[in-house]
């Protein structure tokens, strides 16, 4: 069974795609357009030009899954980084699907010390 758990890697394709692409077209885009392995333990996230639809492609043991979400009165807040593909965590993907701007999310600053006392 396909699970979107924390062990999966999430790759977000930044450029809009033609939403007529099916599993074969998206897997081909992953392999030939991005130079990545479509059969890895990861999911690949794609959006359309108006950012009201998302497709998620993932491999599970013996076949691909293709999930799609269409918003009726809203838009997904797409990350504004320059890279063609952005690595996300599964939690960040859930935030993106929930309409949260990932650029606005900031955690506590990392702290490192040389001695504890």
mmCIF file of N, CA and C in Angstrom:
data_model
loop_
_atom_site.group_PDB
_atom_site.id
_atom_site.type_symbol
_atom_site.label_atom_id
_atom_site.label_comp_id
_atom_site.label_asym_id
_atom_site.label_seq_id
_atom_site.Cartn_x
_atom_site.Cartn_y
_atom_site.Cartn_z
ATOM 1 N N UNK A 1 0.837 -1.180 0.000
ATOM 2 C CA UNK A 1 0.000 0.000 0.000
ATOM 3 C C UNK A 1 0.880 1.241 0.000
ATOM 4 N N UNK A 2 0.489 2.228 -0.756
ATOM 5 C CA UNK A 2 1.223 3.486 -0.833
ATOM 6 C C UNK A 2 1.022 4.282 0.452
ATOM 7 N N UNK A 3 2.141 4.738 1.020
ATOM 8 C CA UNK A 3 2.068 5.565 2.221
ATOM 9 C C UNK A 3 2.905 6.815 2.022
ATOM 10 N N UNK A 4 2.366 7.922 2.412
ATOM 11 C CA UNK A 4 3.093 9.179 2.353
ATOM 12 C C UNK A 4 3.610 9.466 3.761
ATOM 13 N N UNK A 5 4.619 8.684 4.173
ATOM 14 C CA UNK A 5 5.163 8.855 5.516
ATOM 15 C C UNK A 5 6.478 9.624 5.453
ATOM 16 N N UNK A 6 7.024 9.916 6.599
ATOM 17 C CA UNK A 6 8.201 10.791 6.699
ATOM 18 C C UNK A 6 9.443 10.210 6.035
ATOM 19 N N UNK A 7 9.465 8.902 5.744
ATOM 20 C CA UNK A 7 10.646 8.310 5.111
ATOM 21 C C UNK A 7 10.722 8.617 3.619
ATOM 22 N N UNK A 8 9.639 9.091 3.032
ATOM 23 C CA UNK A 8 9.653 9.432 1.602
ATOM 24 C C UNK A 8 10.310 10.788 1.376
ATOM 25 N N UNK A 9 10.985 10.892 0.268
ATOM 26 C CA UNK A 9 11.555 12.163 -0.167
ATOM 27 C C UNK A 9 10.532 12.814 -1.099
ATOM 28 N N UNK A 10 10.409 14.121 -1.022
ATOM 29 C CA UNK A 10 9.461 14.856 -1.858
ATOM 30 C C UNK A 10 10.244 15.802 -2.757
ATOM 31 N N UNK A 11 10.028 15.694 -4.056
ATOM 32 C CA UNK A 11 10.651 16.584 -5.032
ATOM 33 C C UNK A 11 9.544 17.413 -5.684
ATOM 34 N N UNK A 12 9.658 18.712 -5.559
ATOM 35 C CA UNK A 12 8.676 19.630 -6.132
ATOM 36 C C UNK A 12 9.236 20.201 -7.427
ATOM 37 N N UNK A 13 8.552 19.932 -8.520
ATOM 38 C CA UNK A 13 8.929 20.489 -9.828
ATOM 39 C C UNK A 13 8.372 21.900 -9.903
ATOM 40 N N UNK A 14 9.228 22.894 -10.073
ATOM 41 C CA UNK A 14 8.785 24.284 -9.969
ATOM 42 C C UNK A 14 8.023 24.803 -11.179
ATOM 43 N N UNK A 15 8.396 24.386 -12.354
ATOM 44 C CA UNK A 15 7.752 24.909 -13.563
ATOM 45 C C UNK A 15 6.390 24.248 -13.770
ATOM 46 N N UNK A 16 5.426 24.978 -14.309
ATOM 47 C CA UNK A 16 4.124 24.370 -14.585
ATOM 48 C C UNK A 16 4.241 23.301 -15.670
ATOM 49 N N UNK A 17 3.368 22.303 -15.581
ATOM 50 C CA UNK A 17 3.354 21.232 -16.581
ATOM 51 C C UNK A 17 2.010 21.221 -17.299
ATOM 52 N N UNK A 18 1.978 20.520 -18.415
ATOM 53 C CA UNK A 18 0.744 20.275 -19.140
ATOM 54 C C UNK A 18 -0.033 19.218 -18.353
ATOM 55 N N UNK A 19 -1.183 19.555 -17.852
ATOM 56 C CA UNK A 19 -1.921 18.655 -16.976
ATOM 57 C C UNK A 19 -2.613 17.513 -17.722
ATOM 58 N N UNK A 20 -2.433 17.442 -19.018
ATOM 59 C CA UNK A 20 -2.907 16.274 -19.755
ATOM 60 C C UNK A 20 -1.942 15.104 -19.597
ATOM 61 N N UNK A 21 -0.756 15.368 -19.056
ATOM 62 C CA UNK A 21 0.221 14.286 -18.846
ATOM 63 C C UNK A 21 -0.335 13.279 -17.844
ATOM 64 N N UNK A 22 -0.144 12.011 -18.174
ATOM 65 C CA UNK A 22 -0.579 10.936 -17.290
ATOM 66 C C UNK A 22 0.648 10.337 -16.602
ATOM 67 N N UNK A 23 0.522 9.141 -16.065
ATOM 68 C CA UNK A 23 1.626 8.507 -15.349
ATOM 69 C C UNK A 23 2.855 8.366 -16.240
ATOM 70 N N UNK A 24 2.672 7.858 -17.442
ATOM 71 C CA UNK A 24 3.812 7.659 -18.336
ATOM 72 C C UNK A 24 4.498 8.975 -18.690
ATOM 73 N N UNK A 25 3.713 9.992 -18.969
ATOM 74 C CA UNK A 25 4.288 11.291 -19.312
ATOM 75 C C UNK A 25 5.039 11.915 -18.151
ATOM 76 N N UNK A 26 4.495 11.802 -16.947
ATOM 77 C CA UNK A 26 5.167 12.364 -15.774
ATOM 78 C C UNK A 26 6.417 11.570 -15.413
ATOM 79 N N UNK A 27 6.346 10.234 -15.511
ATOM 80 C CA UNK A 27 7.529 9.408 -15.240
ATOM 81 C C UNK A 27 8.633 9.720 -16.246
ATOM 82 N N UNK A 28 8.260 9.936 -17.489
ATOM 83 C CA UNK A 28 9.233 10.316 -18.513
ATOM 84 C C UNK A 28 9.848 11.680 -18.213
ATOM 85 N N UNK A 29 9.037 12.625 -17.758
ATOM 86 C CA UNK A 29 9.540 13.944 -17.379
ATOM 87 C C UNK A 29 10.536 13.826 -16.226
ATOM 88 N N UNK A 30 10.227 12.990 -15.253
ATOM 89 C CA UNK A 30 11.134 12.789 -14.115
ATOM 90 C C UNK A 30 12.472 12.238 -14.607
ATOM 91 N N UNK A 31 12.415 11.207 -15.446
ATOM 92 C CA UNK A 31 13.646 10.549 -15.874
ATOM 93 C C UNK A 31 14.428 11.359 -16.906
ATOM 94 N N UNK A 32 13.765 11.865 -17.925
ATOM 95 C CA UNK A 32 14.470 12.528 -19.011
ATOM 96 C C UNK A 32 14.615 14.032 -18.807
ATOM 97 N N UNK A 33 13.598 14.665 -18.269
ATOM 98 C CA UNK A 33 13.651 16.111 -18.059
ATOM 99 C C UNK A 33 14.430 16.520 -16.820
ATOM 100 N N UNK A 34 14.301 15.724 -15.761
ATOM 101 C CA UNK A 34 14.962 16.065 -14.497
ATOM 102 C C UNK A 34 16.195 15.216 -14.235
ATOM 103 N N UNK A 35 16.359 14.117 -14.967
ATOM 104 C CA UNK A 35 17.500 13.231 -14.765
ATOM 105 C C UNK A 35 17.441 12.481 -13.446
ATOM 106 N N UNK A 36 16.231 12.184 -12.974
ATOM 107 C CA UNK A 36 16.055 11.498 -11.701
ATOM 108 C C UNK A 36 15.420 10.131 -11.932
ATOM 109 N N UNK A 37 15.465 9.288 -10.908
ATOM 110 C CA UNK A 37 14.901 7.949 -10.979
ATOM 111 C C UNK A 37 13.454 7.975 -10.508
ATOM 112 N N UNK A 38 12.525 7.687 -11.388
ATOM 113 C CA UNK A 38 11.095 7.711 -11.041
ATOM 114 C C UNK A 38 10.701 6.553 -10.136
ATOM 115 N N UNK A 39 11.567 5.537 -10.025
ATOM 116 C CA UNK A 39 11.260 4.353 -9.226
ATOM 117 C C UNK A 39 11.825 4.422 -7.812
ATOM 118 N N UNK A 40 12.379 5.538 -7.442
ATOM 119 C CA UNK A 40 12.954 5.703 -6.111
ATOM 120 C C UNK A 40 11.850 5.835 -5.056
ATOM 121 N N UNK A 41 12.240 5.759 -3.790
ATOM 122 C CA UNK A 41 11.289 5.888 -2.676
ATOM 123 C C UNK A 41 11.010 7.381 -2.450
ATOM 124 N N UNK A 42 10.332 7.991 -3.416
ATOM 125 C CA UNK A 42 10.083 9.429 -3.385
ATOM 126 C C UNK A 42 8.753 9.709 -4.063
ATOM 127 N N UNK A 43 8.279 10.934 -3.897
ATOM 128 C CA UNK A 43 7.132 11.411 -4.667
ATOM 129 C C UNK A 43 7.554 12.667 -5.402
ATOM 130 N N UNK A 44 6.959 12.863 -6.552
ATOM 131 C CA UNK A 44 7.259 14.011 -7.404
ATOM 132 C C UNK A 44 5.982 14.836 -7.531
ATOM 133 N N UNK A 45 6.083 16.115 -7.219
ATOM 134 C CA UNK A 45 4.920 17.001 -7.163
ATOM 135 C C UNK A 45 4.988 17.974 -8.330
ATOM 136 N N UNK A 46 3.876 18.102 -9.041
ATOM 137 C CA UNK A 46 3.784 18.969 -10.211
ATOM 138 C C UNK A 46 2.564 19.872 -10.071
ATOM 139 N N UNK A 47 2.662 21.064 -10.617
ATOM 140 C CA UNK A 47 1.544 21.999 -10.591
ATOM 141 C C UNK A 47 1.244 22.528 -11.977
ATOM 142 N N UNK A 48 0.033 23.066 -12.152
ATOM 143 C CA UNK A 48 -0.327 23.682 -13.426
ATOM 144 C C UNK A 48 -0.002 25.177 -13.391
ATOM 145 N N UNK A 49 -0.230 25.846 -14.482
ATOM 146 C CA UNK A 49 0.140 27.253 -14.603
ATOM 147 C C UNK A 49 -0.620 28.144 -13.614
ATOM 148 N N UNK A 50 -1.896 27.879 -13.402
ATOM 149 C CA UNK A 50 -2.682 28.740 -12.510
ATOM 150 C C UNK A 50 -2.583 28.331 -11.043
ATOM 151 N N UNK A 51 -1.827 27.270 -10.763
ATOM 152 C CA UNK A 51 -1.560 26.805 -9.388
ATOM 153 C C UNK A 51 -2.830 26.462 -8.612
ATOM 154 N N UNK A 52 -3.828 25.963 -9.320
ATOM 155 C CA UNK A 52 -5.019 25.486 -8.613
ATOM 156 C C UNK A 52 -5.133 23.966 -8.681
ATOM 157 N N UNK A 53 -4.116 23.307 -9.274
ATOM 158 C CA UNK A 53 -4.094 21.847 -9.365
ATOM 159 C C UNK A 53 -2.693 21.324 -9.083
ATOM 160 N N UNK A 54 -2.662 20.177 -8.434
ATOM 161 C CA UNK A 54 -1.393 19.502 -8.131
ATOM 162 C C UNK A 54 -1.542 18.037 -8.500
ATOM 163 N N UNK A 55 -0.484 17.476 -9.095
ATOM 164 C CA UNK A 55 -0.384 16.039 -9.317
ATOM 165 C C UNK A 55 0.834 15.533 -8.559
ATOM 166 N N UNK A 56 0.678 14.362 -7.937
ATOM 167 C CA UNK A 56 1.760 13.738 -7.180
ATOM 168 C C UNK A 56 1.967 12.336 -7.732
ATOM 169 N N UNK A 57 3.189 12.064 -8.189
ATOM 170 C CA UNK A 57 3.547 10.768 -8.759
ATOM 171 C C UNK A 57 4.455 10.040 -7.790
ATOM 172 N N UNK A 58 4.155 8.775 -7.530
ATOM 173 C CA UNK A 58 4.996 7.980 -6.650
ATOM 174 C C UNK A 58 4.997 6.523 -7.046
ATOM 175 N N UNK A 59 6.121 5.850 -6.829
ATOM 176 C CA UNK A 59 6.258 4.427 -7.118
ATOM 177 C C UNK A 59 6.045 3.640 -5.837
ATOM 178 N N UNK A 60 5.321 2.527 -5.934
ATOM 179 C CA UNK A 60 5.082 1.655 -4.782
ATOM 180 C C UNK A 60 5.238 0.200 -5.213
ATOM 181 N N UNK A 61 6.318 -0.417 -4.894
ATOM 182 C CA UNK A 61 6.648 -1.827 -5.114
ATOM 183 C C UNK A 61 6.421 -2.350 -6.524
ATOM 184 N N UNK A 62 5.208 -2.241 -7.044
ATOM 185 C CA UNK A 62 4.915 -2.854 -8.334
ATOM 186 C C UNK A 62 4.080 -1.964 -9.254
ATOM 187 N N UNK A 63 4.017 -0.691 -8.950
ATOM 188 C CA UNK A 63 3.258 0.215 -9.810
ATOM 189 C C UNK A 63 3.295 1.649 -9.323
ATOM 190 N N UNK A 64 2.896 2.542 -10.199
ATOM 191 C CA UNK A 64 2.855 3.966 -9.880
ATOM 192 C C UNK A 64 1.507 4.346 -9.285
ATOM 193 N N UNK A 65 1.552 5.331 -8.427
ATOM 194 C CA UNK A 65 0.365 6.016 -7.924
ATOM 195 C C UNK A 65 0.368 7.408 -8.543
ATOM 196 N N UNK A 66 -0.803 7.900 -8.881
ATOM 197 C CA UNK A 66 -0.946 9.279 -9.332
ATOM 198 C C UNK A 66 -2.093 9.894 -8.556
ATOM 199 N N UNK A 67 -1.755 10.879 -7.738
ATOM 200 C CA UNK A 67 -2.766 11.581 -6.950
ATOM 201 C C UNK A 67 -2.930 12.977 -7.530
ATOM 202 N N UNK A 68 -4.132 13.486 -7.497
ATOM 203 C CA UNK A 68 -4.403 14.823 -8.016
ATOM 204 C C UNK A 68 -5.336 15.551 -7.066
ATOM 205 N N UNK A 69 -5.064 16.837 -6.870
ATOM 206 C CA UNK A 69 -5.954 17.682 -6.084
ATOM 207 C C UNK A 69 -6.260 18.931 -6.894
ATOM 208 N N UNK A 70 -7.545 19.282 -6.939
ATOM 209 C CA UNK A 70 -7.990 20.488 -7.639
ATOM 210 C C UNK A 70 -8.681 21.386 -6.624
ATOM 211 N N UNK A 71 -8.231 22.628 -6.535
ATOM 212 C CA UNK A 71 -8.857 23.605 -5.654
ATOM 213 C C UNK A 71 -9.966 24.317 -6.412
ATOM 214 N N UNK A 72 -11.035 24.628 -5.726
ATOM 215 C CA UNK A 72 -12.170 25.282 -6.372
ATOM 216 C C UNK A 72 -12.096 26.802 -6.300
ATOM 217 N N UNK A 73 -11.672 27.362 -5.167
ATOM 218 C CA UNK A 73 -11.648 28.823 -5.019
ATOM 219 C C UNK A 73 -10.357 29.318 -4.388
ATOM 220 N N UNK A 74 -9.258 28.671 -4.666
ATOM 221 C CA UNK A 74 -7.988 29.067 -4.046
ATOM 222 C C UNK A 74 -6.842 28.685 -4.971
ATOM 223 N N UNK A 75 -5.629 29.038 -4.556
ATOM 224 C CA UNK A 75 -4.404 28.708 -5.287
ATOM 225 C C UNK A 75 -3.394 28.135 -4.304
ATOM 226 N N UNK A 76 -2.575 27.217 -4.783
ATOM 227 C CA UNK A 76 -1.464 26.734 -3.977
ATOM 228 C C UNK A 76 -0.375 27.805 -3.966
ATOM 229 N N UNK A 77 0.288 27.960 -2.841
ATOM 230 C CA UNK A 77 1.373 28.940 -2.727
ATOM 231 C C UNK A 77 2.661 28.214 -3.080
ATOM 232 N N UNK A 78 3.134 28.431 -4.299
ATOM 233 C CA UNK A 78 4.299 27.732 -4.814
ATOM 234 C C UNK A 78 5.573 28.369 -4.282
ATOM 235 N N UNK A 79 6.553 27.599 -3.855
ATOM 236 C CA UNK A 79 7.822 28.164 -3.376
ATOM 237 C C UNK A 79 8.491 29.006 -4.454
ATOM 238 N N UNK A 80 9.173 30.053 -4.037
ATOM 239 C CA UNK A 80 9.759 31.008 -4.967
ATOM 240 C C UNK A 80 11.257 30.813 -5.181
ATOM 241 N N UNK A 81 11.777 29.644 -4.955
ATOM 242 C CA UNK A 81 13.198 29.385 -5.168
ATOM 243 C C UNK A 81 13.487 29.275 -6.657
ATOM 244 N N UNK A 82 14.759 29.445 -7.025
ATOM 245 C CA UNK A 82 15.144 29.431 -8.428
ATOM 246 C C UNK A 82 15.450 28.049 -8.976
ATOM 247 N N UNK A 83 15.674 27.074 -8.118
ATOM 248 C CA UNK A 83 16.037 25.729 -8.573
ATOM 249 C C UNK A 83 14.873 25.090 -9.336
ATOM 250 N N UNK A 84 15.167 24.275 -10.358
ATOM 251 C CA UNK A 84 14.087 23.613 -11.096
ATOM 252 C C UNK A 84 13.333 22.586 -10.257
ATOM 253 N N UNK A 85 14.023 21.978 -9.286
ATOM 254 C CA UNK A 85 13.412 21.001 -8.386
ATOM 255 C C UNK A 85 13.787 21.370 -6.959
ATOM 256 N N UNK A 86 12.812 21.337 -6.071
ATOM 257 C CA UNK A 86 13.035 21.678 -4.665
ATOM 258 C C UNK A 86 12.773 20.445 -3.821
ATOM 259 N N UNK A 87 13.687 20.135 -2.918
ATOM 260 C CA UNK A 87 13.483 19.035 -1.978
ATOM 261 C C UNK A 87 12.613 19.526 -0.827
ATOM 262 N N UNK A 88 11.574 18.784 -0.530
ATOM 263 C CA UNK A 88 10.697 19.100 0.588
ATOM 264 C C UNK A 88 10.615 17.897 1.519
ATOM 265 N N UNK A 89 10.186 18.143 2.729
ATOM 266 C CA UNK A 89 9.828 17.056 3.621
ATOM 267 C C UNK A 89 8.354 16.727 3.391
ATOM 268 N N UNK A 90 7.931 15.594 3.900
ATOM 269 C CA UNK A 90 6.520 15.236 3.792
ATOM 270 C C UNK A 90 5.671 16.257 4.545
ATOM 271 N N UNK A 91 6.161 16.740 5.676
ATOM 272 C CA UNK A 91 5.432 17.760 6.433
ATOM 273 C C UNK A 91 5.257 19.035 5.610
ATOM 274 N N UNK A 92 6.310 19.451 4.909
ATOM 275 C CA UNK A 92 6.200 20.639 4.065
ATOM 276 C C UNK A 92 5.209 20.418 2.931
ATOM 277 N N UNK A 93 5.168 19.203 2.390
ATOM 278 C CA UNK A 93 4.173 18.902 1.355
ATOM 279 C C UNK A 93 2.762 19.025 1.912
ATOM 280 N N UNK A 94 2.540 18.527 3.125
ATOM 281 C CA UNK A 94 1.220 18.679 3.754
ATOM 282 C C UNK A 94 0.875 20.153 3.949
ATOM 283 N N UNK A 95 1.858 20.957 4.334
ATOM 284 C CA UNK A 95 1.613 22.398 4.486
ATOM 285 C C UNK A 95 1.256 23.019 3.143
ATOM 286 N N UNK A 96 1.993 22.661 2.089
ATOM 287 C CA UNK A 96 1.714 23.174 0.750
ATOM 288 C C UNK A 96 0.296 22.799 0.325
ATOM 289 N N UNK A 97 -0.099 21.554 0.546
ATOM 290 C CA UNK A 97 -1.450 21.112 0.195
ATOM 291 C C UNK A 97 -2.509 21.820 1.029
ATOM 292 N N UNK A 98 -2.128 22.266 2.238
ATOM 293 C CA UNK A 98 -3.056 22.990 3.104
ATOM 294 C C UNK A 98 -3.103 24.489 2.838
ATOM 295 N N UNK A 99 -2.316 24.961 1.864
ATOM 296 C CA UNK A 99 -2.361 26.375 1.500
ATOM 297 C C UNK A 99 -1.400 27.263 2.253
ATOM 298 N N UNK A 100 -0.455 26.680 2.950
ATOM 299 C CA UNK A 100 0.492 27.468 3.742
ATOM 300 C C UNK A 100 1.678 27.867 2.870
ATOM 301 N N UNK A 101 2.108 29.118 2.998
ATOM 302 C CA UNK A 101 3.271 29.631 2.287
ATOM 303 C C UNK A 101 4.523 29.105 2.985
ATOM 304 N N UNK A 102 5.269 28.241 2.313
ATOM 305 C CA UNK A 102 6.455 27.636 2.923
ATOM 306 C C UNK A 102 7.535 28.667 3.226
ATOM 307 N N UNK A 103 7.596 29.751 2.458
ATOM 308 C CA UNK A 103 8.598 30.790 2.705
ATOM 309 C C UNK A 103 8.331 31.524 4.014
ATOM 310 N N UNK A 104 7.090 31.536 4.460
ATOM 311 C CA UNK A 104 6.740 32.225 5.703
ATOM 312 C C UNK A 104 6.988 31.360 6.928
ATOM 313 N N UNK A 105 7.205 30.070 6.717
ATOM 314 C CA UNK A 105 7.416 29.149 7.835
ATOM 315 C C UNK A 105 8.890 29.198 8.248
ATOM 316 N N UNK A 106 9.135 29.555 9.480
ATOM 317 C CA UNK A 106 10.495 29.582 10.006
ATOM 318 C C UNK A 106 10.519 28.926 11.370
ATOM 319 N N UNK A 107 11.490 28.076 11.568
ATOM 320 C CA UNK A 107 11.677 27.448 12.871
ATOM 321 C C UNK A 107 12.670 28.239 13.704
ATOM 322 N N UNK A 108 12.989 27.717 14.867
ATOM 323 C CA UNK A 108 13.999 28.347 15.709
ATOM 324 C C UNK A 108 15.364 28.231 15.049
ATOM 325 N N UNK A 109 16.218 29.187 15.294
ATOM 326 C CA UNK A 109 17.568 29.165 14.746
ATOM 327 C C UNK A 109 18.371 28.046 15.412
ATOM 328 N N UNK A 110 19.229 27.407 14.638
ATOM 329 C CA UNK A 110 20.086 26.354 15.177
ATOM 330 C C UNK A 110 21.147 26.974 16.074
ATOM 331 N N UNK A 111 21.449 26.297 17.172
ATOM 332 C CA UNK A 111 22.442 26.769 18.122
ATOM 333 C C UNK A 111 23.461 25.666 18.314
ATOM 334 N N UNK A 112 24.735 26.041 18.355
ATOM 335 C CA UNK A 112 25.775 25.046 18.636
ATOM 336 C C UNK A 112 26.748 25.630 19.649
ATOM 337 N N UNK A 113 27.175 24.806 20.588
ATOM 338 C CA UNK A 113 28.094 25.210 21.638
ATOM 339 C C UNK A 113 29.294 24.291 21.651
ATOM 340 N N UNK A 114 30.383 24.779 22.206
ATOM 341 C CA UNK A 114 31.589 23.975 22.314
ATOM 342 C C UNK A 114 31.585 23.171 23.631
ATOM 343 N N UNK A 115 31.017 23.743 24.700
ATOM 344 C CA UNK A 115 30.985 23.090 26.008
ATOM 345 C C UNK A 115 29.594 23.251 26.610
ATOM 346 N N UNK A 116 29.214 22.292 27.448
ATOM 347 C CA UNK A 116 27.897 22.364 28.069
ATOM 348 C C UNK A 116 27.906 23.119 29.390
ATOM 349 N N UNK A 117 29.062 23.279 29.997
ATOM 350 C CA UNK A 117 29.126 24.006 31.263
ATOM 351 C C UNK A 117 30.357 24.868 31.348
#
